[in-house]
Short mmCIF file of N, CA and C in Angstrom, two decimals:
data_model
loop_
_atom_site.label_atom_id
_atom_site.label_comp_id
_atom_site.label_asym_id
_atom_site.label_seq_id
_atom_site.Cartn_x
_atom_site.Cartn_y
_atom_site.Cartn_z
N MET P 20 79.35 111.40 -107.71
CA MET P 20 81.22 110.74 -106.79
C MET P 20 79.94 109.45 -106.10
N LYS P 21 80.32 108.12 -106.50
CA LYS P 21 79.73 107.21 -105.25
C LYS P 21 80.92 106.35 -105.26
N THR P 22 79.82 106.06 -103.53
CA THR P 22 81.30 105.34 -102.71
C THR P 22 80.54 104.36 -102.55
N ARG P 23 81.29 102.67 -102.31
CA ARG P 23 81.19 101.98 -101.56
C ARG P 23 81.56 101.24 -100.69
N GLY P 24 81.11 100.26 -99.77
CA GLY P 24 81.54 99.55 -99.10
C GLY P 24 81.16 100.44 -97.63
N THR P 25 81.74 99.56 -96.44
CA THR P 25 81.33 100.50 -95.08
C THR P 25 81.72 102.12 -94.74
N ASN P 26 83.14 102.06 -95.93
CA ASN P 26 83.96 103.78 -95.78
C ASN P 26 82.79 104.30 -96.20
N GLY P 27 82.42 104.72 -97.27
CA GLY P 27 81.73 105.48 -97.43
C GLY P 27 80.18 106.02 -96.75
N VAL P 28 79.49 104.10 -95.96
CA VAL P 28 78.82 104.95 -95.20
C VAL P 28 79.40 105.24 -94.09
N VAL P 29 80.04 105.07 -93.53
CA VAL P 29 81.05 106.21 -92.16
C VAL P 29 81.26 107.48 -92.73
N ALA P 30 82.00 107.43 -93.73
CA ALA P 30 82.43 108.61 -94.28
C ALA P 30 81.37 110.11 -93.69
N ALA P 31 80.24 109.04 -94.81
CA ALA P 31 78.48 109.90 -94.60
C ALA P 31 78.39 110.47 -93.53
N ALA P 32 78.50 109.98 -92.76
CA ALA P 32 78.04 109.33 -91.33
C ALA P 32 78.72 111.24 -90.40
N LEU P 33 80.05 110.68 -90.62
CA LEU P 33 81.08 111.72 -90.31
C LEU P 33 80.56 113.42 -91.00
N ILE P 34 80.65 113.44 -92.13
CA ILE P 34 80.04 114.64 -92.43
C ILE P 34 78.79 115.31 -91.85
N ALA P 35 77.74 114.74 -91.97
CA ALA P 35 76.20 114.36 -91.41
C ALA P 35 76.83 114.98 -89.93
N ALA P 36 77.07 114.23 -88.93
CA ALA P 36 77.21 114.10 -87.24
C ALA P 36 76.84 115.70 -87.22
N PRO P 37 78.03 116.91 -87.94
CA PRO P 37 78.06 118.07 -87.40
C PRO P 37 76.85 118.77 -87.71
N MET P 38 76.43 118.61 -89.08
CA MET P 38 75.07 119.18 -89.43
C MET P 38 74.00 118.46 -88.49
N ILE P 39 74.21 117.47 -88.42
CA ILE P 39 73.03 116.99 -86.55
C ILE P 39 72.78 117.55 -85.41
N ALA P 40 74.13 118.04 -84.97
CA ALA P 40 74.16 119.05 -83.82
C ALA P 40 74.17 120.05 -83.65
N LEU P 41 74.38 120.56 -85.44
CA LEU P 41 73.94 121.94 -85.30
C LEU P 41 72.60 122.50 -85.39
N ALA P 42 72.07 121.48 -85.92
CA ALA P 42 70.40 121.86 -85.84
C ALA P 42 69.95 122.64 -84.34
N ALA P 43 69.78 124.11 -84.67
CA ALA P 43 68.63 123.97 -82.97
C ALA P 43 67.35 122.98 -82.21
N PRO P 44 67.59 122.91 -81.36
CA PRO P 44 66.18 122.21 -80.63
C PRO P 44 65.11 122.77 -80.86
N VAL P 45 64.08 122.47 -80.83
CA VAL P 45 62.75 122.57 -80.96
C VAL P 45 62.22 122.74 -79.55
N VAL P 46 62.22 124.06 -79.82
CA VAL P 46 61.42 125.20 -78.41
C VAL P 46 59.55 124.81 -78.33
N ALA P 47 58.85 124.55 -77.46
CA ALA P 47 57.32 125.06 -78.06
C ALA P 47 57.00 126.43 -77.60
N PRO P 48 56.07 126.54 -77.67
CA PRO P 48 56.23 127.79 -77.24
C PRO P 48 54.95 128.12 -76.50
N ASP P 49 55.39 129.03 -75.57
CA ASP P 49 55.02 129.50 -74.39
C ASP P 49 53.37 130.10 -74.90
N LEU P 50 52.55 129.74 -74.42
CA LEU P 50 50.75 130.23 -74.88
C LEU P 50 50.33 131.01 -73.12
N THR P 51 51.04 130.83 -71.86
CA THR P 51 50.13 131.52 -70.99
C THR P 51 50.61 133.01 -71.25
N PRO P 52 50.92 134.06 -71.97
CA PRO P 52 50.46 135.25 -72.40
C PRO P 52 49.25 135.27 -73.23
N ALA P 53 49.13 133.93 -73.94
CA ALA P 53 47.28 134.24 -74.65
C ALA P 53 46.37 134.44 -73.99
N PHE P 54 46.59 133.81 -72.48
CA PHE P 54 45.43 133.13 -71.97
C PHE P 54 44.42 134.38 -71.04
N GLY P 55 43.13 133.80 -71.60
CA GLY P 55 42.56 136.00 -71.10
C GLY P 55 42.86 136.99 -71.90
N ASN P 56 43.51 136.55 -73.10
CA ASN P 56 43.44 137.72 -74.16
C ASN P 56 43.10 136.91 -75.47
N THR P 57 42.99 138.05 -76.40
CA THR P 57 42.92 137.82 -77.80
C THR P 57 44.14 138.01 -78.85
N ILE P 58 44.20 136.93 -79.82
CA ILE P 58 44.87 136.90 -80.67
C ILE P 58 44.16 136.92 -82.03
N VAL P 59 44.48 138.26 -82.57
CA VAL P 59 43.84 138.88 -83.44
C VAL P 59 44.24 138.97 -85.22
N SER P 60 43.77 138.13 -85.92
CA SER P 60 44.41 137.81 -86.98
C SER P 60 43.46 138.95 -88.08
N THR P 61 44.41 140.22 -88.81
CA THR P 61 43.97 140.79 -89.86
C THR P 61 44.08 140.35 -90.93
N HIS P 62 43.45 139.65 -91.63
CA HIS P 62 43.94 139.77 -93.72
C HIS P 62 43.67 140.28 -94.46
N PRO P 63 44.20 140.40 -95.67
CA PRO P 63 44.57 141.48 -96.64
C PRO P 63 42.77 142.00 -97.02
N ASP P 64 42.16 141.53 -96.23
CA ASP P 64 40.53 142.32 -96.69
C ASP P 64 40.35 143.14 -95.65
N GLY P 65 41.19 143.25 -94.50
CA GLY P 65 40.92 144.25 -93.61
C GLY P 65 39.91 143.70 -92.44
N ARG P 66 39.24 142.39 -92.90
CA ARG P 66 38.28 141.49 -91.34
C ARG P 66 39.65 141.24 -90.81
N GLN P 67 39.31 140.27 -89.47
CA GLN P 67 39.43 140.67 -88.52
C GLN P 67 39.25 139.13 -87.77
N ALA P 68 39.85 137.87 -87.70
CA ALA P 68 39.50 136.74 -87.20
C ALA P 68 40.01 136.80 -85.57
N LYS P 69 39.50 136.25 -84.56
CA LYS P 69 39.48 136.29 -83.20
C LYS P 69 39.71 134.43 -82.91
N LEU P 70 41.33 134.74 -82.31
CA LEU P 70 41.45 132.40 -81.51
C LEU P 70 41.73 133.57 -79.73
N PHE P 71 40.74 132.68 -78.98
CA PHE P 71 40.79 132.65 -77.40
C PHE P 71 41.15 131.38 -77.17
N ILE P 72 42.91 131.60 -76.66
CA ILE P 72 43.08 130.46 -76.67
C ILE P 72 43.20 130.27 -74.58
N HIS P 73 42.23 129.02 -74.48
CA HIS P 73 42.23 128.52 -72.68
C HIS P 73 43.36 127.51 -72.34
N ALA P 74 43.81 128.00 -70.80
CA ALA P 74 44.36 127.24 -69.99
C ALA P 74 44.38 125.93 -70.08
N ASP P 75 42.64 125.86 -70.25
CA ASP P 75 42.87 123.59 -70.41
C ASP P 75 42.69 123.02 -71.65
N HIS P 76 43.33 123.42 -72.20
CA HIS P 76 43.65 123.34 -73.92
C HIS P 76 42.49 123.37 -74.51
N THR P 77 40.95 124.48 -74.45
CA THR P 77 40.30 124.26 -74.96
C THR P 77 40.72 125.82 -76.63
N TYR P 78 39.62 125.96 -76.61
CA TYR P 78 39.76 127.32 -77.06
C TYR P 78 38.66 127.80 -78.18
N ALA P 79 38.20 128.90 -78.44
CA ALA P 79 37.14 129.71 -79.27
C ALA P 79 37.38 131.00 -80.26
N ALA P 80 37.53 131.01 -81.27
CA ALA P 80 37.72 131.36 -82.61
C ALA P 80 36.04 131.97 -83.09
N GLU P 81 36.30 133.47 -83.49
CA GLU P 81 35.64 133.76 -84.65
C GLU P 81 36.50 134.21 -85.96
N SER P 82 35.94 133.65 -86.79
CA SER P 82 36.24 133.63 -88.64
C SER P 82 36.33 135.33 -88.45
N ARG P 83 36.60 136.03 -89.86
CA ARG P 83 35.95 137.47 -89.87
C ARG P 83 34.88 137.31 -90.43
N ALA P 84 34.43 136.27 -91.19
CA ALA P 84 32.86 136.58 -91.55
C ALA P 84 32.14 136.83 -90.12
N GLY P 85 32.42 135.94 -88.99
CA GLY P 85 31.47 136.12 -87.61
C GLY P 85 30.85 134.59 -87.62
N SER P 86 31.74 133.82 -87.45
CA SER P 86 31.22 132.60 -87.86
C SER P 86 31.77 131.97 -86.45
N ARG P 87 31.77 131.22 -85.27
CA ARG P 87 32.09 131.25 -84.31
C ARG P 87 32.12 129.32 -84.44
N SER P 88 33.23 129.25 -83.88
CA SER P 88 33.86 127.81 -83.48
C SER P 88 34.89 127.64 -82.58
N GLY P 89 35.27 126.24 -82.14
CA GLY P 89 35.61 125.52 -81.47
C GLY P 89 36.46 124.81 -80.82
N GLY P 90 37.05 124.18 -80.01
CA GLY P 90 37.62 122.80 -80.34
C GLY P 90 38.88 122.80 -78.86
N THR P 91 39.95 122.12 -79.56
CA THR P 91 40.34 121.14 -78.47
C THR P 91 42.25 122.07 -78.88
N TRP P 92 43.16 122.39 -78.38
CA TRP P 92 44.83 122.46 -79.15
C TRP P 92 45.74 121.92 -77.67
N THR P 93 46.28 121.78 -78.63
CA THR P 93 47.84 120.75 -78.28
C THR P 93 48.92 121.64 -78.86
N ILE P 94 49.94 121.26 -78.22
CA ILE P 94 51.73 121.53 -79.34
C ILE P 94 52.06 120.22 -79.18
N LYS P 95 52.68 120.87 -80.38
CA LYS P 95 53.89 119.60 -81.29
C LYS P 95 54.93 120.19 -81.74
N GLY P 96 55.76 120.12 -80.85
CA GLY P 96 56.93 120.43 -81.38
C GLY P 96 57.25 122.14 -81.01
N ALA P 97 57.16 122.44 -82.02
CA ALA P 97 56.77 124.38 -82.27
C ALA P 97 55.81 125.21 -81.99
N LYS P 98 54.84 124.22 -83.26
CA LYS P 98 53.91 124.07 -83.19
C LYS P 98 53.05 123.97 -82.97
N LEU P 99 51.28 124.86 -82.87
CA LEU P 99 50.03 125.33 -82.06
C LEU P 99 48.74 123.85 -83.03
N CYS P 100 48.90 123.53 -82.42
CA CYS P 100 47.52 122.80 -83.32
C CYS P 100 45.84 122.84 -82.84
N LEU P 101 45.04 122.98 -83.99
CA LEU P 101 43.45 123.12 -83.37
C LEU P 101 43.17 122.21 -83.63
N THR P 102 41.91 121.59 -83.01
CA THR P 102 41.39 121.09 -83.68
C THR P 102 39.76 120.92 -82.83
N GLN P 103 39.14 121.40 -84.42
CA GLN P 103 37.38 122.08 -84.25
C GLN P 103 36.88 120.43 -84.15
N LYS P 104 36.20 121.30 -82.84
CA LYS P 104 34.88 120.70 -81.76
C LYS P 104 33.57 120.79 -82.49
N LEU P 105 33.47 122.32 -82.60
CA LEU P 105 32.60 122.61 -82.07
C LEU P 105 32.08 123.60 -83.75
N PRO P 106 31.67 123.96 -84.96
CA PRO P 106 30.06 123.81 -84.84
C PRO P 106 29.95 122.59 -85.21
N HIS P 107 30.67 121.85 -85.89
CA HIS P 107 31.14 120.21 -86.34
C HIS P 107 32.52 119.75 -86.41
N PRO P 108 33.21 119.03 -85.65
CA PRO P 108 34.52 118.07 -85.21
C PRO P 108 35.15 118.00 -86.56
N GLY P 109 35.83 118.62 -86.63
CA GLY P 109 36.95 118.36 -88.00
C GLY P 109 37.48 116.87 -88.38
N LEU P 110 37.96 117.22 -89.18
CA LEU P 110 38.20 115.82 -89.34
C LEU P 110 40.10 115.45 -89.64
N PHE P 111 40.94 116.92 -89.39
CA PHE P 111 42.06 117.11 -88.82
C PHE P 111 42.47 118.48 -88.27
N SER P 112 43.74 118.34 -87.67
CA SER P 112 44.50 119.21 -86.30
C SER P 112 44.81 120.30 -88.07
N TYR P 113 44.71 121.69 -87.47
CA TYR P 113 45.91 122.63 -87.97
C TYR P 113 46.93 122.68 -87.24
N CYS P 114 48.25 122.67 -87.72
CA CYS P 114 48.83 123.40 -87.32
C CYS P 114 49.92 124.66 -87.70
N LYS P 115 50.49 125.87 -87.18
CA LYS P 115 51.04 126.56 -87.29
C LYS P 115 52.46 126.63 -86.16
N THR P 116 53.47 127.06 -86.85
CA THR P 116 54.53 127.26 -86.28
C THR P 116 54.29 128.76 -85.50
N ILE P 117 54.22 129.26 -84.17
CA ILE P 117 54.24 130.59 -83.89
C ILE P 117 54.98 131.33 -83.03
N PRO P 118 55.47 132.33 -83.46
CA PRO P 118 56.43 133.44 -82.89
C PRO P 118 55.88 133.23 -81.43
N ALA P 119 57.35 133.82 -80.63
CA ALA P 119 57.26 134.03 -78.94
C ALA P 119 55.95 134.81 -78.94
N ILE P 120 54.81 134.49 -77.99
CA ILE P 120 54.04 135.37 -77.62
C ILE P 120 53.67 136.72 -76.87
N ALA P 121 53.72 138.09 -77.02
CA ALA P 121 53.63 138.88 -76.22
C ALA P 121 52.81 139.58 -76.15
N LEU P 122 52.30 140.43 -74.91
CA LEU P 122 50.68 141.67 -75.50
C LEU P 122 51.56 142.22 -76.63
N GLY P 123 50.80 142.95 -77.43
CA GLY P 123 51.01 144.03 -78.31
C GLY P 123 52.19 143.57 -79.73
N ARG P 124 52.17 142.63 -79.07
CA ARG P 124 53.18 141.71 -80.56
C ARG P 124 52.63 141.29 -81.90
N SER P 125 52.81 141.64 -82.56
CA SER P 125 52.22 141.57 -84.15
C SER P 125 53.35 140.85 -85.01
N TRP P 126 52.82 139.79 -85.69
CA TRP P 126 54.35 139.30 -86.90
C TRP P 126 53.19 138.21 -88.21
N SER P 127 53.91 138.78 -89.22
CA SER P 127 52.92 138.34 -90.61
C SER P 127 52.69 136.96 -90.56
N ASP P 128 52.07 136.55 -91.31
CA ASP P 128 51.81 134.86 -91.49
C ASP P 128 50.52 134.50 -92.74
N THR P 129 50.78 133.09 -92.67
CA THR P 129 49.56 132.69 -94.04
C THR P 129 48.70 131.85 -93.79
N ALA P 130 47.09 132.82 -93.95
CA ALA P 130 46.08 132.18 -93.55
C ALA P 130 46.14 130.75 -94.14
N VAL P 131 45.26 129.95 -93.59
CA VAL P 131 44.58 128.56 -93.41
C VAL P 131 44.37 128.37 -95.28
N THR P 132 44.04 129.71 -95.87
CA THR P 132 43.26 129.40 -96.99
C THR P 132 44.22 130.03 -98.25
N GLY P 133 46.02 130.48 -97.43
CA GLY P 133 47.45 130.59 -97.82
C GLY P 133 46.83 132.00 -97.95
N GLU P 134 46.13 132.62 -97.60
CA GLU P 134 46.53 134.07 -97.75
C GLU P 134 48.25 134.87 -96.80
N ARG P 135 48.05 136.01 -97.72
CA ARG P 135 49.20 136.57 -96.24
C ARG P 135 48.76 138.38 -96.53
#
């Protein structure tokens, strides 16, 4: 169905307004429980990667192959974004939505390689 003139624009705005109002607000994750602790990722092959997030917005990581890296982190909306600085600067930030962090909590997710 085609609408013409400003009445169609007003009608579209009136229909869209309630949907926009119902959108959940973006809540930044609280990373405080992760400080001084380890976020462990277990991959399908059973090997584990480790992420150490620090309160000064730096991180250290150990891949499942045992290589180490590090960099800085920021929060963008509801996502944790990592920018690698060591051993080589990364060309981009890697951002992931993460659930509320609690000690002992686990969740399923997709690795940067696409593995589940």
